[in-house]
Coordinates of C-alpha atoms in Angstrom, one line a residue:
Chain A
M7 CA 165.1 -26.2 53.0
R8 CA 168.4 -24.4 52.5
F9 CA 169.7 -25.8 55.7
L10 CA 168.8 -29.3 54.6
I11 CA 170.6 -28.8 51.2
S12 CA 173.8 -27.6 52.9
A13 CA 173.7 -30.3 55.5
I14 CA 173.3 -33.0 52.9
I15 CA 176.2 -31.6 50.9
V16 CA 178.5 -31.4 53.9
L17 CA 177.7 -34.7 55.5
G18 CA 177.4 -36.6 52.3
T19 CA 180.8 -35.4 51.1
T20 CA 182.7 -35.9 54.3
I21 CA 181.2 -39.2 55.3
G22 CA 181.2 -40.5 51.7
S23 CA 184.9 -39.6 51.2
A24 CA 185.9 -41.2 54.5
W25 CA 184.0 -44.3 53.6
M26 CA 185.4 -44.6 50.1
A27 CA 188.9 -44.0 51.3
S28 CA 188.7 -46.7 54.0
R29 CA 187.1 -49.4 51.9
G30 CA 188.9 -52.8 52.2
K31 CA 192.1 -51.3 53.4
K32 CA 194.1 -51.2 56.6
I33 CA 195.5 -47.6 56.9
N34 CA 199.1 -47.3 57.9
L35 CA 201.1 -44.1 58.7
Q36 CA 202.2 -43.6 55.1
D37 CA 198.6 -43.9 53.9
W38 CA 197.4 -41.5 56.5
A39 CA 200.0 -38.7 56.2
V40 CA 200.9 -38.9 52.5
G41 CA 198.2 -41.0 50.9
G42 CA 200.5 -44.0 50.6
R43 CA 202.4 -42.0 47.8
Q44 CA 199.7 -43.5 45.4
F45 CA 197.8 -40.5 44.0
G46 CA 197.4 -40.3 40.3
G47 CA 196.8 -37.2 38.2
V48 CA 193.2 -36.5 39.1
L49 CA 193.4 -37.0 42.8
Y50 CA 196.6 -35.0 42.9
W51 CA 195.1 -32.2 41.0
F52 CA 192.1 -31.9 43.3
L53 CA 194.2 -32.2 46.4
S54 CA 196.4 -29.3 45.2
A55 CA 193.3 -27.4 44.3
G56 CA 192.0 -28.1 47.9
D57 CA 195.0 -26.2 49.2
I58 CA 194.7 -23.2 46.8
F59 CA 191.0 -22.6 46.8
T60 CA 190.4 -21.9 50.5
T61 CA 187.7 -19.7 52.0
F62 CA 189.7 -16.6 51.7
A63 CA 190.8 -17.3 48.1
F64 CA 187.2 -17.2 47.2
L65 CA 185.8 -14.6 49.6
G66 CA 189.0 -12.6 49.5
A67 CA 189.3 -12.3 45.7
S68 CA 185.8 -10.9 45.3
G69 CA 186.5 -8.7 48.3
W70 CA 189.6 -7.3 46.6
A71 CA 187.6 -6.6 43.5
Y72 CA 184.9 -4.9 45.6
A73 CA 187.2 -2.8 47.7
Y74 CA 190.1 -1.9 45.3
G75 CA 189.3 -3.0 41.8
A76 CA 192.4 -3.7 39.5
P77 CA 195.0 -4.4 42.3
G78 CA 193.1 -7.6 43.0
F79 CA 194.0 -9.0 39.6
Y80 CA 197.4 -10.0 40.9
I81 CA 195.6 -13.0 42.4
F82 CA 195.4 -14.4 38.9
G83 CA 199.1 -14.6 38.7
N84 CA 199.8 -16.3 42.1
V85 CA 198.9 -19.8 41.1
A86 CA 200.3 -19.6 37.6
L87 CA 203.7 -18.4 38.8
G88 CA 203.6 -20.8 41.7
Y89 CA 203.3 -23.7 39.4
T90 CA 206.0 -22.3 37.0
L91 CA 208.4 -22.5 40.0
G92 CA 206.7 -25.7 41.1
Y93 CA 207.6 -27.5 37.8
W94 CA 211.1 -27.4 39.0
L95 CA 210.7 -27.6 42.7
L96 CA 207.9 -30.1 43.3
P97 CA 209.3 -33.1 41.4
R98 CA 212.6 -32.6 43.4
L99 CA 210.6 -32.7 46.7
W100 CA 208.7 -35.7 45.5
E101 CA 211.9 -37.6 44.6
I102 CA 213.6 -36.7 47.9
G103 CA 210.4 -37.7 49.8
K104 CA 210.2 -41.0 48.0
K105 CA 213.8 -41.9 48.4
H106 CA 214.1 -41.1 52.1
R107 CA 210.5 -42.0 52.9
L108 CA 209.8 -38.6 54.3
L109 CA 206.4 -37.7 55.7
T110 CA 206.7 -34.0 56.7
Q111 CA 208.5 -30.8 55.8
A112 CA 210.5 -31.1 59.1
D113 CA 211.7 -34.5 58.0
F114 CA 213.2 -32.8 54.9
Y115 CA 215.1 -30.3 57.0
N116 CA 216.4 -33.0 59.2
K117 CA 217.7 -35.1 56.3
R118 CA 219.1 -32.1 54.4
F119 CA 221.0 -30.7 57.3
G120 CA 221.8 -33.9 59.0
T121 CA 220.5 -32.8 62.3
P122 CA 217.5 -33.9 64.3
W123 CA 216.7 -30.7 66.2
L124 CA 216.4 -28.3 63.2
G125 CA 213.3 -30.2 62.0
S126 CA 211.8 -30.3 65.5
V127 CA 212.3 -26.5 65.9
L128 CA 210.7 -25.8 62.5
A129 CA 207.9 -28.3 63.3
V130 CA 207.0 -26.1 66.3
V131 CA 207.0 -23.0 64.1
G132 CA 205.0 -24.9 61.4
I133 CA 202.3 -26.0 63.9
V134 CA 202.0 -22.5 65.5
A135 CA 201.7 -20.9 62.1
L136 CA 199.2 -23.4 60.8
I137 CA 196.8 -22.7 63.7
P138 CA 195.8 -19.2 62.6
Y139 CA 195.6 -20.4 59.0
I140 CA 193.1 -23.1 60.2
E141 CA 191.3 -20.6 62.4
L142 CA 190.8 -18.4 59.3
Q143 CA 189.0 -21.2 57.7
F144 CA 186.6 -21.5 60.6
T145 CA 186.1 -17.7 60.7
G146 CA 185.3 -17.8 57.0
L147 CA 182.9 -20.7 57.6
G148 CA 181.2 -18.7 60.4
L149 CA 180.9 -15.8 58.0
I150 CA 179.3 -17.9 55.3
L151 CA 176.7 -19.4 57.7
K152 CA 175.9 -16.0 59.2
L153 CA 175.2 -14.4 55.8
T154 CA 173.3 -17.3 54.3
F155 CA 171.2 -18.4 57.3
G156 CA 171.0 -15.1 59.2
S157 CA 170.4 -15.6 62.9
A158 CA 168.6 -18.9 62.3
V159 CA 171.7 -20.8 63.4
S160 CA 174.3 -20.1 66.1
T161 CA 177.6 -19.5 64.3
D162 CA 179.6 -20.6 67.4
W163 CA 177.9 -24.0 67.5
M164 CA 178.3 -24.4 63.7
I165 CA 182.1 -23.8 64.1
V166 CA 182.2 -26.5 66.8
F167 CA 180.2 -28.7 64.6
A168 CA 182.6 -28.1 61.7
G169 CA 185.5 -28.9 63.9
F170 CA 183.8 -32.2 64.7
I171 CA 183.1 -32.9 61.0
V172 CA 186.8 -32.4 60.2
L173 CA 187.6 -35.2 62.7
V174 CA 185.0 -37.5 61.2
F175 CA 186.5 -36.7 57.8
T176 CA 190.2 -37.3 58.5
F177 CA 190.6 -39.2 61.7
L178 CA 190.6 -42.7 60.2
T179 CA 191.7 -42.3 56.6
G180 CA 193.8 -39.2 56.5
L181 CA 194.9 -37.6 53.3
K182 CA 192.9 -39.7 50.9
S183 CA 189.5 -38.4 52.3
V184 CA 190.8 -34.9 51.8
A185 CA 191.6 -35.5 48.2
L186 CA 188.2 -37.2 47.6
G187 CA 186.3 -34.4 49.4
S188 CA 188.2 -31.9 47.3
I189 CA 186.6 -33.3 44.1
V190 CA 183.1 -32.5 45.4
K191 CA 184.2 -29.2 46.8
D192 CA 185.9 -27.8 43.7
V193 CA 183.3 -29.1 41.2
L194 CA 180.6 -27.6 43.3
M195 CA 182.3 -24.3 43.9
V196 CA 183.2 -23.6 40.2
A197 CA 179.6 -24.4 39.3
I198 CA 178.3 -22.1 42.0
L199 CA 180.6 -19.2 41.0
A200 CA 179.8 -19.6 37.3
Y201 CA 176.1 -19.6 38.0
M202 CA 176.4 -16.6 40.2
A203 CA 178.5 -14.6 37.7
V204 CA 176.1 -15.4 34.8
M205 CA 172.9 -14.9 36.8
V206 CA 173.9 -11.9 38.9
G207 CA 172.9 -9.4 36.2
V208 CA 169.5 -10.9 36.0
F209 CA 168.7 -11.0 39.7
T210 CA 170.0 -7.5 40.3
H211 CA 168.2 -6.2 37.2
D212 CA 171.6 -4.9 36.1
G213 CA 171.4 -6.6 32.7
S214 CA 174.1 -9.1 31.7
L215 CA 177.7 -9.8 32.8
I216 CA 179.0 -7.3 30.2
T217 CA 176.7 -4.5 31.3
I218 CA 178.2 -4.8 34.8
F219 CA 181.6 -3.8 33.4
H220 CA 180.0 -0.9 31.6
H221 CA 178.3 0.3 34.7
M222 CA 181.5 0.0 36.6
D223 CA 183.2 2.2 34.0
Q224 CA 180.5 4.8 34.4
T225 CA 180.3 4.8 38.2
H226 CA 183.8 3.9 39.2
P227 CA 186.1 4.9 36.2
S228 CA 189.3 4.3 38.1
Y229 CA 188.5 0.6 38.9
S230 CA 190.0 -1.0 35.8
R231 CA 193.6 0.1 36.1
L232 CA 196.2 0.4 38.9
P233 CA 196.3 1.9 41.5
G234 CA 192.5 1.1 41.4
L235 CA 189.7 2.5 43.5
V236 CA 191.7 3.6 46.5
P237 CA 194.8 5.5 45.2
A238 CA 195.9 6.4 48.8
K239 CA 196.7 2.7 49.3
H240 CA 199.6 3.0 46.7
Y241 CA 198.6 -0.2 44.9
T242 CA 200.8 0.8 42.0
S243 CA 202.4 -1.4 39.3
L244 CA 205.5 -1.6 41.5
W245 CA 203.4 -2.9 44.4
F246 CA 201.7 -5.3 42.0
M247 CA 205.0 -6.8 40.8
S248 CA 206.6 -7.0 44.2
A249 CA 203.4 -8.7 45.6
L250 CA 203.6 -11.3 42.9
I251 CA 207.3 -12.0 43.5
V252 CA 206.9 -12.2 47.3
T253 CA 204.0 -14.7 47.0
N254 CA 205.9 -16.6 44.4
L255 CA 209.0 -17.0 46.6
G256 CA 206.9 -18.1 49.5
Y257 CA 204.6 -20.3 47.5
W258 CA 206.0 -23.7 48.4
V259 CA 207.3 -23.2 51.9
W260 CA 204.1 -24.1 53.8
P261 CA 204.4 -27.5 55.5
Q262 CA 201.3 -28.9 53.9
T263 CA 202.7 -28.4 50.4
F264 CA 205.6 -30.8 51.2
Q265 CA 203.1 -33.4 52.4
Y266 CA 200.9 -33.3 49.3
A267 CA 203.9 -33.2 47.0
F268 CA 204.9 -36.5 48.7
S269 CA 201.5 -38.0 47.9
A270 CA 202.0 -38.3 44.1
R271 CA 202.5 -41.7 42.5
S272 CA 205.3 -40.5 40.2
G273 CA 207.4 -37.5 39.3
D274 CA 205.4 -37.1 36.1
V275 CA 202.1 -36.9 38.0
V276 CA 203.6 -33.8 39.8
R277 CA 205.0 -32.4 36.5
R278 CA 201.7 -32.9 34.6
N279 CA 199.9 -31.3 37.4
A280 CA 202.0 -28.1 37.1
V281 CA 200.7 -27.9 33.5
F282 CA 197.1 -28.2 34.4
Q283 CA 196.7 -26.7 37.9
P284 CA 197.1 -23.0 36.9
L285 CA 194.0 -23.3 34.7
Y286 CA 191.9 -23.4 37.9
A287 CA 192.8 -19.8 38.4
L288 CA 190.5 -18.9 35.5
A289 CA 187.7 -19.3 38.0
Y290 CA 188.8 -16.0 39.4
F291 CA 187.1 -14.4 36.4
F292 CA 183.8 -15.3 38.1
T293 CA 184.8 -14.1 41.5
F294 CA 186.0 -10.7 40.2
A295 CA 182.9 -10.2 38.2
I296 CA 180.8 -11.1 41.3
G297 CA 182.9 -8.6 43.3
F298 CA 182.1 -5.8 40.8
A299 CA 178.5 -6.7 40.7
A300 CA 178.4 -6.5 44.5
L301 CA 179.9 -3.1 44.4
L302 CA 177.1 -1.9 42.2
A303 CA 174.3 -3.7 44.0
V304 CA 175.3 -3.7 47.7
P305 CA 177.8 -0.8 48.1
G306 CA 179.1 0.4 51.5
L307 CA 179.7 -2.9 53.3
S308 CA 181.8 -2.5 56.3
S309 CA 183.9 -5.6 55.4
S310 CA 184.8 -6.3 51.8
N311 CA 185.1 -10.0 52.5
D312 CA 181.3 -10.0 52.9
A313 CA 180.8 -8.8 49.3
L314 CA 180.0 -12.1 47.6
L315 CA 177.8 -13.4 50.4
A316 CA 175.9 -10.1 50.9
L317 CA 175.1 -10.1 47.2
A318 CA 174.0 -13.7 47.3
A319 CA 171.9 -13.2 50.4
K320 CA 170.1 -10.2 49.0
Y321 CA 169.3 -11.3 45.4
F322 CA 169.6 -15.1 45.1
P323 CA 166.9 -17.7 45.8
G324 CA 166.8 -19.9 48.9
W325 CA 167.9 -23.2 47.2
F326 CA 170.9 -21.5 45.8
L327 CA 171.9 -20.1 49.3
G328 CA 171.7 -23.7 50.5
L329 CA 174.1 -24.8 47.8
L330 CA 176.4 -21.9 48.5
A331 CA 176.4 -22.6 52.3
G332 CA 177.1 -26.3 51.6
G333 CA 179.9 -25.5 49.1
G334 CA 181.2 -22.7 51.3
M335 CA 181.4 -25.0 54.3
L336 CA 183.3 -27.6 52.2
V337 CA 185.7 -24.8 51.1
A338 CA 186.5 -24.3 54.8
I339 CA 186.4 -27.9 55.9
V340 CA 188.5 -29.5 53.1
P341 CA 191.5 -27.1 53.2
G342 CA 191.1 -26.9 57.0
S343 CA 191.4 -30.7 57.2
L344 CA 194.6 -30.7 55.1
L345 CA 196.1 -28.1 57.4
M346 CA 195.1 -29.9 60.5
L347 CA 196.4 -33.2 59.2
T348 CA 199.7 -31.5 58.5
A349 CA 200.0 -30.0 61.9
A350 CA 199.1 -33.4 63.5
A351 CA 201.7 -35.2 61.4
L352 CA 204.4 -32.6 62.3
F353 CA 203.6 -33.1 66.0
A354 CA 203.6 -36.9 65.9
D355 CA 206.5 -37.4 63.6
N356 CA 208.8 -34.5 64.5
I357 CA 208.0 -33.6 68.1
Y358 CA 206.7 -36.9 69.6
R359 CA 209.1 -39.2 67.7
G360 CA 211.7 -36.5 67.0
L361 CA 212.2 -35.3 70.6
L362 CA 210.2 -37.3 73.1
K363 CA 210.3 -40.9 72.0
P364 CA 212.8 -41.5 69.1
R365 CA 212.1 -45.3 69.0
A366 CA 208.4 -45.1 68.4
D367 CA 207.3 -47.2 65.5
D368 CA 205.0 -46.1 62.6
Q369 CA 202.0 -47.7 64.2
E370 CA 202.5 -45.7 67.4
V371 CA 203.2 -42.5 65.4
L372 CA 199.9 -43.0 63.5
K373 CA 198.1 -43.3 66.8
V374 CA 199.7 -40.1 68.2
S375 CA 198.9 -38.3 64.9
R376 CA 195.2 -39.1 65.4
Y377 CA 195.2 -37.9 69.0
A378 CA 197.1 -34.8 67.8
L379 CA 194.4 -34.2 65.2
I380 CA 191.9 -34.0 68.0
G381 CA 194.1 -31.6 69.9
V382 CA 194.7 -29.3 66.8
A383 CA 191.0 -29.2 66.0
A384 CA 190.2 -28.3 69.6
V385 CA 192.8 -25.6 69.8
S386 CA 191.8 -24.1 66.4
V387 CA 188.1 -24.1 67.2
G388 CA 188.9 -22.5 70.6
V389 CA 191.0 -19.7 69.0
A390 CA 188.2 -19.1 66.4
L391 CA 185.6 -18.8 69.2
S392 CA 187.7 -16.8 71.7
N393 CA 188.8 -13.9 69.4
D394 CA 191.6 -13.1 71.8
K395 CA 193.6 -10.3 70.3
T396 CA 197.0 -11.0 71.9
L397 CA 196.7 -14.6 71.0
V398 CA 195.9 -13.8 67.4
S399 CA 198.9 -11.4 67.1
I400 CA 201.3 -14.0 68.5
L401 CA 200.0 -16.4 65.9
L402 CA 200.3 -13.9 63.1
I403 CA 204.0 -13.6 63.9
A404 CA 204.4 -17.3 63.4
Y405 CA 202.4 -17.0 60.2
S406 CA 204.8 -14.5 58.8
M407 CA 207.7 -16.6 60.0
V408 CA 206.7 -19.4 57.6
S409 CA 207.2 -17.2 54.5
Q410 CA 210.7 -16.6 55.8
L411 CA 211.5 -20.3 55.1
A412 CA 211.6 -19.4 51.4
P413 CA 215.4 -18.8 51.1
S414 CA 216.3 -22.0 53.0
V415 CA 213.9 -24.2 51.0
L416 CA 215.2 -22.8 47.7
L417 CA 218.9 -22.7 48.7
S418 CA 218.8 -26.2 50.2
L419 CA 218.0 -27.5 46.7
L420 CA 220.5 -25.3 44.9
W421 CA 223.5 -24.5 47.1
R422 CA 225.8 -27.1 48.7
R423 CA 227.3 -24.7 51.2
I424 CA 224.1 -23.7 53.1
T425 CA 224.2 -24.7 56.8
K426 CA 221.7 -25.1 59.6
W427 CA 223.0 -22.0 61.4
G428 CA 222.6 -20.0 58.2
V429 CA 219.0 -21.2 58.0
L430 CA 218.2 -20.4 61.5
S431 CA 219.8 -16.9 61.5
G432 CA 218.2 -16.1 58.2
V433 CA 214.8 -17.0 59.5
V434 CA 215.3 -14.9 62.7
V435 CA 216.5 -11.8 60.7
G436 CA 213.6 -12.2 58.2
L437 CA 211.2 -12.4 61.1
L438 CA 212.5 -9.2 62.6
G439 CA 212.3 -7.6 59.2
V440 CA 208.7 -8.4 58.9
T441 CA 207.6 -7.4 62.4
V442 CA 209.9 -4.5 63.4
P443 CA 209.0 -2.1 60.5
T444 CA 205.3 -2.5 61.2
L445 CA 205.9 -1.8 64.9
I446 CA 208.0 1.4 64.4
H447 CA 206.3 2.5 61.1
I448 CA 209.6 2.5 59.2
E449 CA 207.8 1.4 56.1
T450 CA 206.8 5.0 55.3
L451 CA 210.5 5.7 54.9
I452 CA 211.1 2.7 52.6
G453 CA 208.2 3.7 50.4
K454 CA 204.8 2.2 50.7
S455 CA 204.7 0.8 47.2
I456 CA 207.2 -2.0 47.9
D457 CA 206.0 -4.8 50.0
T458 CA 208.1 -4.8 53.2
A459 CA 208.0 -8.6 53.1
L460 CA 210.2 -8.5 50.0
I461 CA 212.8 -6.5 51.9
A462 CA 212.7 -8.9 54.8
V463 CA 213.1 -11.9 52.5
A464 CA 216.1 -10.2 50.8
A465 CA 217.7 -9.5 54.2
N466 CA 217.0 -13.1 55.2
F467 CA 218.6 -14.4 52.0
V468 CA 221.8 -12.3 52.6
V469 CA 222.1 -13.4 56.2
T470 CA 221.5 -17.1 55.3
V471 CA 224.3 -16.9 52.8
V472 CA 226.8 -15.0 54.9
V473 CA 226.3 -17.1 58.1
S474 CA 226.4 -20.3 56.0
L475 CA 229.8 -19.3 54.6
F476 CA 231.2 -18.9 58.2
T477 CA 229.8 -22.1 59.7
Q478 CA 230.4 -25.8 59.2
P479 CA 228.7 -27.3 56.2
P480 CA 226.5 -30.4 56.6
S481 CA 228.0 -33.8 55.8
E482 CA 228.3 -34.9 52.2
E483 CA 225.5 -37.4 52.7
A484 CA 223.2 -34.7 54.0
I485 CA 224.0 -32.4 51.1
R486 CA 223.2 -35.1 48.6
V487 CA 219.7 -35.3 50.0
G488 CA 219.0 -31.9 48.3
I489 CA 221.5 -31.8 45.6
E490 CA 221.6 -35.0 43.6
P491 CA 219.1 -36.9 41.6
A492 CA 217.4 -39.2 44.0
S493 CA 215.9 -41.8 41.7
G494 CA 217.7 -41.0 38.5
E495 CA 215.1 -38.6 37.1
M496 CA 217.8 -36.5 35.7
Y497 CA 215.7 -33.8 34.1
A498 CA 214.1 -32.9 37.4
A499 CA 217.2 -31.2 38.8
P500 CA 218.8 -28.4 36.8
V501 CA 221.7 -28.1 39.1
V502 CA 222.9 -31.6 38.8
A503 CA 225.3 -32.8 36.1
A504 CA 224.6 -36.4 35.6
A505 CA 224.1 -38.7 32.7
P506 CA 220.5 -39.3 31.5
Q507 CA 219.1 -42.1 33.5
P508 CA 215.7 -43.9 33.2
E509 CA 213.0 -43.5 35.8
L510 CA 212.6 -46.5 38.0
H511 CA 209.3 -48.2 38.0
Q512 CA 208.3 -50.0 41.1
Chain B
M2 CA 224.2 -30.4 30.1
F3 CA 223.2 -26.8 29.7
R4 CA 222.3 -27.4 26.1
A5 CA 219.9 -30.1 27.2
R6 CA 218.1 -27.7 29.4
R7 CA 217.9 -24.7 27.1
H8 CA 214.1 -25.3 26.6
W9 CA 213.7 -24.5 30.3
L10 CA 214.1 -20.9 29.3
L11 CA 210.4 -21.1 28.2
L12 CA 209.6 -20.9 31.9
V13 CA 210.7 -17.3 31.9
I14 CA 207.7 -16.4 29.7
P15 CA 205.1 -16.6 32.5
Y16 CA 207.3 -14.2 34.6
L17 CA 207.7 -11.7 31.7
W18 CA 203.9 -11.9 30.9
I19 CA 202.5 -11.8 34.4
V20 CA 205.0 -9.7 36.3
F21 CA 207.3 -7.5 34.1
A22 CA 204.7 -6.5 31.5
V23 CA 202.4 -5.1 34.1
P24 CA 203.6 -1.4 34.0
L25 CA 203.1 -1.3 30.2
I26 CA 199.8 -3.1 30.2
N27 CA 198.5 -0.8 32.9
R28 CA 198.8 2.1 30.5
I29 CA 196.5 0.6 27.9
H30 CA 193.1 2.2 27.8
Y31 CA 191.5 -0.2 25.4
E32 CA 188.8 -2.3 27.0
P33 CA 187.4 -5.1 24.7
G34 CA 183.7 -5.6 25.5
G35 CA 184.1 -3.2 28.5
I36 CA 186.3 -5.7 30.4
P37 CA 189.4 -4.2 32.0
F38 CA 192.4 -4.9 29.8
L39 CA 194.6 -5.8 32.8
M40 CA 192.1 -8.4 33.9
L41 CA 192.1 -10.0 30.5
W42 CA 195.9 -9.8 30.4
M43 CA 196.3 -11.6 33.7
G44 CA 193.7 -14.2 32.8
A45 CA 195.5 -14.8 29.5
G46 CA 198.7 -15.1 31.6
V47 CA 197.2 -18.2 33.2
V48 CA 196.7 -19.9 29.8
V49 CA 200.2 -18.7 28.6
T50 CA 201.7 -20.3 31.8
S51 CA 199.9 -23.6 31.2
L52 CA 201.1 -23.6 27.6
S53 CA 204.7 -22.7 28.5
V54 CA 205.0 -25.3 31.3
G55 CA 203.2 -27.9 29.0
A56 CA 205.8 -27.3 26.2
V57 CA 208.7 -27.8 28.7
F58 CA 207.0 -31.0 30.0
S59 CA 206.5 -32.5 26.6
I60 CA 210.1 -31.8 25.5
D61 CA 211.3 -33.3 28.8
R62 CA 209.3 -36.4 28.3
R63 CA 210.4 -36.8 24.7
R64 CA 214.1 -36.5 25.8
K65 CA 213.5 -39.0 28.5
A66 CA 211.9 -41.5 26.1
Q67 CA 214.9 -41.1 23.8
G68 CA 217.3 -41.4 26.7
N69 CA 215.7 -44.7 27.8
A70 CA 215.7 -46.2 24.3
G71 CA 219.3 -45.2 23.7
S72 CA 220.9 -46.1 27.0
T73 CA 222.2 -49.7 27.0
S74 CA 225.4 -48.8 28.9
G75 CA 225.8 -49.4 32.6
T76 CA 225.2 -45.8 33.8
E77 CA 221.9 -46.8 35.5
G78 CA 223.3 -49.9 37.0
G79 CA 224.1 -48.3 40.3
L80 CA 220.6 -47.1 40.9
N81 CA 219.1 -50.2 42.4

């Protein structure tokens, strides 16, 4: 019964979205990679939500509440501050993408620094960093299925099946299916979380939502304020603030954010979305409440990420677990598809066309993108199944490398003098700053309460600036890619002094 | 130029609310309805952000509409 419900949700959503996206249309490369730059407010909102609300946003938030209490509240601020910065940044990216017909983040680096190799190098980094992120989605999916179905299904086979579903979902139609699938995924997940938060007191006989907080106060008095339930972790106010700033700086540097920024119909779609997207974060009220309820009802779990699922499996009815499993699979499949599509487009556009066959036309790049999608899916599923520790640690290095793109993304829109050598040396120094302290345990010297990533980003920033000042700046044409209004939307770029100009409608 | 953008200072509000107020808020022991004050504060920060960005967006749009109505000169001629 519960298996049937979840299968109907997953197959109905993925096949339905792919069918709707393909109706009466011949898909070209622009459609596939950036939705033909045609998404209006609703689709764009859901596509962005698809990237924010991943498996670990929803299992992780309740897990933080379960394990640490108050420190987890910083998650509320991530999205809000991301879109405060995004109000300035995303319309700029959208304009640049539209004007230069960009498909990927690497395309942006190529144009901005007037060099074909920088984009290809960063495309390799992007792909390698995306793989562990995709793999995380599959691991989360395995977790959801294990806890909702028990040993009735083989997790490994379900991960293979999910990899296959992603292909069905995105192979033909690309980004539009992801956006359509996101609508089902997010509506369903918010409904599931709300139902869980409201009903959890009833099912665990713990009274109402409010009595859960009262019981927490009695049994875990330190949970409500920093440093939370585990003071030894040093999750102080200072940590809280630096974590928010680090995530804010790194918020828009993942390759997929460029791609979905390019998918909007107009600059105002992107701006209006920055107004309404943060409100989605209010759903974290439910996840935190569920995390606290889990601490009261199912204490002592070995992994805090299991908190929400263990609570559901123990106290909620079978039909609900079916919905939760279906919704949870979509939470893994939809963001996973967006990430895979990004990796495939980076490969086809910036490695295949960028390095191997510069004269390939769009039709050929689309074909290569689709084959690359199969490759990315196979590799991610393989990594998720193998659990190879060395492999995973290599991938995690690439993962932290991506957050080191923050100074170059921001500076390339603000500072004329930044150069490709500055970008490259900043990234290398930032990467060493992230990995070396954890290897030699220097972080105890710096003080545990400041995120080491913040120090690494600061070092990266300084090196980027200094090396840029000593190297040859890009051509005037390349500089103008980042630092001039692209389509005359004057108010999108605070650094540009230009007369007010009307937006072009085309 | 800078005068035209002064309303962008509203975008500082979310940072003040969500990041820089935290050490102060963390000292408050008042818990309305038993819910942790920091949790309510951070949740309210989401709404405050939406309102701040919304205010900037609506001012920007109004400015742009005025700019469009008023500009008959040739400044936009070179755009096509």
